[in-house]
């Protein structure tokens, strides 16, 4: 994990004041059992951080509670047997919402993975805020053959075609190896209906930037 990213995020959390460019510890709308450090406005926060850093920073996907992750976290908390006593991997974890939900249900081990060092830092501070143990790991797993988990969860990982083309083969390999796979997605147009089937559907309040509806219908899916 990037120590610099964690230090920077902790400094942001502890900074006084409020406004659109601040992080706040708040209950997740559809999963109030979990509190997350979220941006009042992720775009405004991003702009301020880039201006301060004097360089381009990765989009702060971790600073919003995305609909797919909210639905998946809700599903785990409502069906605790899915994660309890199992090893769980949260792929592209972002804020760590789904990983934290898995930990709350009694998973024996929870790993939250992301390619963004700021997301890895966010998982760390959010797990701490919810008093659960989550291992935050940085790196790209999508070319790996093995999935060291009993349950693989992935929220909002199919938001563009290029990423979906990499994620789906990884999910299929994981399922073929015996790992249970669950995906949370609000259908942004990249769902392969011949590969995934619907397990549950939820009306989820939207908090991420640039959405045209306050509620989105989100599906929890698994490989066929």
Short mmCIF file of C-alpha atoms in Angstrom, two decimals:
data_model
loop_
_atom_site.label_atom_id
_atom_site.label_comp_id
_atom_site.label_asym_id
_atom_site.label_seq_id
_atom_site.Cartn_x
_atom_site.Cartn_y
_atom_site.Cartn_z
CA UNK A 1 0.00 0.00 0.00
CA UNK A 2 1.17 3.51 -0.76
CA UNK A 3 2.11 5.11 2.55
CA UNK A 4 1.95 8.53 0.90
CA UNK A 5 -1.65 7.99 -0.25
CA UNK A 6 -2.72 6.81 3.20
CA UNK A 7 -1.01 9.75 4.91
CA UNK A 8 -2.64 12.18 2.48
CA UNK A 9 -6.07 10.68 2.97
CA UNK A 10 -5.75 10.72 6.76
CA UNK A 11 -4.74 14.37 6.58
CA UNK A 12 -7.82 15.13 4.47
CA UNK A 13 -10.08 13.35 6.93
CA UNK A 14 -8.65 15.24 9.91
CA UNK A 15 -8.68 18.66 8.22
CA UNK A 16 -11.15 21.14 9.75
CA UNK A 17 -13.97 22.74 7.81
CA UNK A 18 -16.67 21.57 5.45
CA UNK A 19 -17.84 22.20 1.91
CA UNK A 20 -18.15 20.43 -1.41
CA UNK A 21 -14.43 19.65 -1.50
CA UNK A 22 -14.33 17.81 1.83
CA UNK A 23 -14.56 14.17 2.90
CA UNK A 24 -17.19 13.22 5.46
CA UNK A 25 -17.78 10.00 7.40
CA UNK A 26 -21.41 9.16 6.63
CA UNK A 27 -23.75 6.14 6.61
CA UNK A 28 -24.05 4.57 3.16
CA UNK A 29 -27.58 5.35 1.86
CA UNK A 30 -28.65 1.78 1.01
CA UNK A 31 -26.35 0.13 3.58
CA UNK A 32 -26.55 2.35 6.69
CA UNK A 33 -24.78 -0.33 8.74
CA UNK A 34 -21.58 0.75 6.98
CA UNK A 35 -20.08 4.24 7.29
CA UNK A 36 -17.71 5.52 4.62
CA UNK A 37 -15.48 8.55 4.14
CA UNK A 38 -17.13 10.03 1.05
CA UNK A 39 -16.72 13.30 -0.82
CA UNK A 40 -19.57 15.76 -0.71
CA UNK A 41 -18.78 16.25 -4.41
CA UNK A 42 -16.12 13.88 -5.76
CA UNK A 43 -15.41 16.01 -8.84
CA UNK A 44 -14.80 19.15 -6.78
CA UNK A 45 -12.62 17.20 -4.33
CA UNK A 46 -10.64 15.72 -7.22
CA UNK A 47 -10.07 19.14 -8.79
CA UNK A 48 -8.75 20.59 -5.52
CA UNK A 49 -6.44 17.64 -4.91
CA UNK A 50 -5.00 17.79 -8.43
CA UNK A 51 -4.43 21.54 -8.10
CA UNK A 52 -2.63 21.00 -4.79
CA UNK A 53 -0.55 18.12 -6.15
CA UNK A 54 0.31 19.87 -9.41
CA UNK A 55 -0.21 16.63 -11.34
CA UNK A 56 -2.92 14.36 -12.68
CA UNK A 57 -4.46 12.05 -10.10
CA UNK A 58 -6.61 8.97 -10.78
CA UNK A 59 -10.38 9.56 -10.66
CA UNK A 60 -11.53 9.14 -7.04
CA UNK A 61 -14.03 6.34 -7.66
CA UNK A 62 -13.56 5.37 -4.01
CA UNK A 63 -15.00 8.72 -2.85
CA UNK A 64 -18.56 7.84 -3.93
CA UNK A 65 -20.85 4.96 -2.93
CA UNK A 66 -21.50 3.42 -6.34
CA UNK A 67 -24.83 1.73 -6.91
CA UNK A 68 -23.45 -1.71 -7.81
CA UNK A 69 -21.40 -1.87 -4.65
CA UNK A 70 -24.32 -0.72 -2.50
CA UNK A 71 -26.56 -3.48 -3.89
CA UNK A 72 -23.88 -6.12 -3.42
CA UNK A 73 -23.15 -5.02 0.15
CA UNK A 74 -26.88 -5.05 0.94
CA UNK A 75 -27.17 -8.54 -0.52
CA UNK A 76 -24.31 -9.85 1.64
CA UNK A 77 -25.70 -8.32 4.82
CA UNK A 78 -29.17 -9.68 4.10
CA UNK A 79 -27.76 -13.14 3.29
CA UNK A 80 -24.85 -13.48 5.75
CA UNK A 81 -24.29 -17.17 4.98
CA UNK A 82 -22.76 -16.12 1.66
CA UNK A 83 -19.62 -14.74 3.32
CA UNK A 84 -19.65 -16.02 6.91
CA UNK A 85 -16.75 -18.32 7.62
CA UNK A 86 -15.32 -17.88 4.12
CA UNK A 87 -12.37 -16.19 2.43
CA UNK A 88 -13.61 -13.20 0.44
CA UNK A 89 -11.94 -11.17 -2.30
CA UNK A 90 -13.44 -7.78 -3.22
CA UNK A 91 -12.20 -7.00 -6.73
CA UNK A 92 -11.82 -3.31 -7.69
CA UNK A 93 -12.92 -2.51 -4.16
CA UNK A 94 -13.03 1.29 -4.37
CA UNK A 95 -14.19 2.52 -0.96
CA UNK A 96 -14.17 -1.03 0.43
CA UNK A 97 -17.94 -1.02 1.04
CA UNK A 98 -18.52 -4.62 -0.11
CA UNK A 99 -15.43 -5.89 1.68
CA UNK A 100 -16.58 -4.25 4.91
CA UNK A 101 -20.04 -5.80 4.53
CA UNK A 102 -18.42 -9.22 4.10
CA UNK A 103 -16.34 -8.68 7.23
CA UNK A 104 -19.43 -7.66 9.20
CA UNK A 105 -21.12 -10.95 8.29
CA UNK A 106 -18.27 -12.97 9.77
CA UNK A 107 -15.95 -13.77 6.86
CA UNK A 108 -12.76 -15.40 8.09
CA UNK A 109 -10.57 -13.37 5.71
CA UNK A 110 -11.41 -10.37 3.56
CA UNK A 111 -9.06 -8.96 0.93
CA UNK A 112 -9.97 -5.71 -0.87
CA UNK A 113 -8.00 -5.17 -4.07
CA UNK A 114 -7.70 -2.08 -6.24
CA UNK A 115 -5.26 -0.60 -8.75
CA UNK A 116 -5.59 2.91 -7.28
CA UNK A 117 -3.36 3.52 -4.23
CA UNK A 118 -5.88 6.08 -2.95
CA UNK A 119 -8.61 3.42 -3.05
CA UNK A 120 -6.35 1.08 -1.09
CA UNK A 121 -5.88 3.86 1.47
CA UNK A 122 -9.65 4.47 1.52
CA UNK A 123 -10.28 0.79 2.26
CA UNK A 124 -7.88 1.07 5.20
CA UNK A 125 -9.52 4.13 6.77
CA UNK A 126 -13.05 2.89 6.09
CA UNK A 127 -12.40 -0.55 7.59
CA UNK A 128 -10.94 1.21 10.61
CA UNK A 129 -14.05 3.41 10.93
CA UNK A 130 -16.27 0.30 10.91
CA UNK A 131 -14.01 -1.64 13.30
CA UNK A 132 -13.49 -4.60 10.99
CA UNK A 133 -10.39 -6.25 9.63
CA UNK A 134 -9.88 -5.99 5.87
CA UNK A 135 -6.59 -6.59 4.07
CA UNK A 136 -6.15 -3.80 1.51
CA UNK A 137 -3.99 -4.86 -1.45
CA UNK A 138 -2.77 -2.82 -4.39
CA UNK A 139 -2.34 -4.30 -7.87
CA UNK A 140 -3.95 -5.63 -11.04
CA UNK A 141 -5.21 -9.20 -10.64
CA UNK A 142 -7.03 -9.57 -13.94
CA UNK A 143 -4.35 -11.60 -15.69
CA UNK A 144 -3.99 -14.04 -12.79
CA UNK A 145 -5.25 -17.60 -13.17
CA UNK A 146 -5.87 -18.38 -9.51
CA UNK A 147 -8.35 -16.67 -7.19
CA UNK A 148 -7.36 -17.27 -3.55
CA UNK A 149 -10.90 -16.94 -2.20
CA UNK A 150 -14.11 -18.87 -1.62
CA UNK A 151 -16.22 -15.88 -2.62
CA UNK A 152 -15.31 -13.21 -5.18
CA UNK A 153 -17.38 -10.03 -5.11
CA UNK A 154 -17.17 -7.25 -7.69
CA UNK A 155 -19.30 -4.10 -7.72
CA UNK A 156 -19.45 -1.72 -10.70
CA UNK A 157 -16.67 -3.44 -12.64
CA UNK A 158 -18.45 -3.40 -16.02
CA UNK A 159 -18.76 0.34 -16.50
CA UNK A 160 -16.97 0.44 -19.89
CA UNK A 161 -16.32 -2.05 -22.68
CA UNK A 162 -12.54 -2.14 -22.32
CA UNK A 163 -12.68 -3.02 -18.63
CA UNK A 164 -15.54 -5.49 -19.11
CA UNK A 165 -13.47 -7.34 -21.73
CA UNK A 166 -10.75 -7.87 -19.11
CA UNK A 167 -12.93 -8.49 -16.06
CA UNK A 168 -15.30 -11.07 -17.51
CA UNK A 169 -12.64 -13.68 -18.40
CA UNK A 170 -11.22 -13.31 -14.88
CA UNK A 171 -14.65 -13.87 -13.35
CA UNK A 172 -15.22 -16.91 -15.55
CA UNK A 173 -11.85 -18.40 -14.56
CA UNK A 174 -12.64 -17.84 -10.90
CA UNK A 175 -16.04 -19.52 -11.22
CA UNK A 176 -14.54 -22.44 -13.15
CA UNK A 177 -12.05 -23.00 -10.33
CA UNK A 178 -14.86 -23.35 -7.79
CA UNK A 179 -14.97 -19.80 -6.41
CA UNK A 180 -18.45 -18.38 -5.93
CA UNK A 181 -18.74 -15.13 -7.88
CA UNK A 182 -21.21 -12.28 -7.30
CA UNK A 183 -21.35 -9.08 -9.36
CA UNK A 184 -23.27 -5.89 -8.61
CA UNK A 185 -24.17 -3.82 -11.68
CA UNK A 186 -26.75 -1.15 -12.65
CA UNK A 187 -26.47 -2.23 -16.33
CA UNK A 188 -24.43 0.43 -18.06
CA UNK A 189 -24.74 -1.48 -21.32
CA UNK A 190 -21.94 -4.01 -20.95
CA UNK A 191 -23.72 -6.91 -19.26
CA UNK A 192 -23.30 -10.21 -21.12
CA UNK A 193 -26.66 -11.87 -20.53
CA UNK A 194 -25.41 -15.17 -21.92
CA UNK A 195 -22.67 -15.28 -19.26
CA UNK A 196 -24.32 -13.82 -16.14
CA UNK A 197 -27.69 -14.51 -14.56
CA UNK A 198 -29.68 -12.38 -12.09
CA UNK A 199 -29.72 -13.41 -8.43
CA UNK A 200 -31.45 -10.33 -6.97
CA UNK A 201 -32.51 -6.81 -7.90
CA UNK A 202 -32.57 -3.67 -5.74
CA UNK A 203 -33.67 -0.02 -6.10
CA UNK A 204 -30.53 1.78 -4.95
CA UNK A 205 -30.16 5.52 -4.15
CA UNK A 206 -27.47 7.01 -6.35
CA UNK A 207 -24.68 9.10 -4.89
CA UNK A 208 -22.06 8.94 -7.63
CA UNK A 209 -21.47 11.99 -9.87
CA UNK A 210 -23.27 12.66 -13.16
CA UNK A 211 -26.35 10.48 -12.82
CA UNK A 212 -29.78 11.36 -14.19
CA UNK A 213 -31.91 9.57 -11.60
CA UNK A 214 -31.92 9.55 -7.78
CA UNK A 215 -32.57 5.79 -7.78
CA UNK A 216 -31.17 3.07 -10.03
CA UNK A 217 -32.32 -0.52 -10.45
CA UNK A 218 -29.26 -2.61 -9.65
CA UNK A 219 -28.85 -6.32 -10.15
CA UNK A 220 -26.73 -8.84 -8.30
CA UNK A 221 -25.54 -11.47 -10.77
CA UNK A 222 -23.52 -14.67 -10.92
CA UNK A 223 -21.91 -16.62 -13.77
CA UNK A 224 -24.22 -19.15 -15.42
#
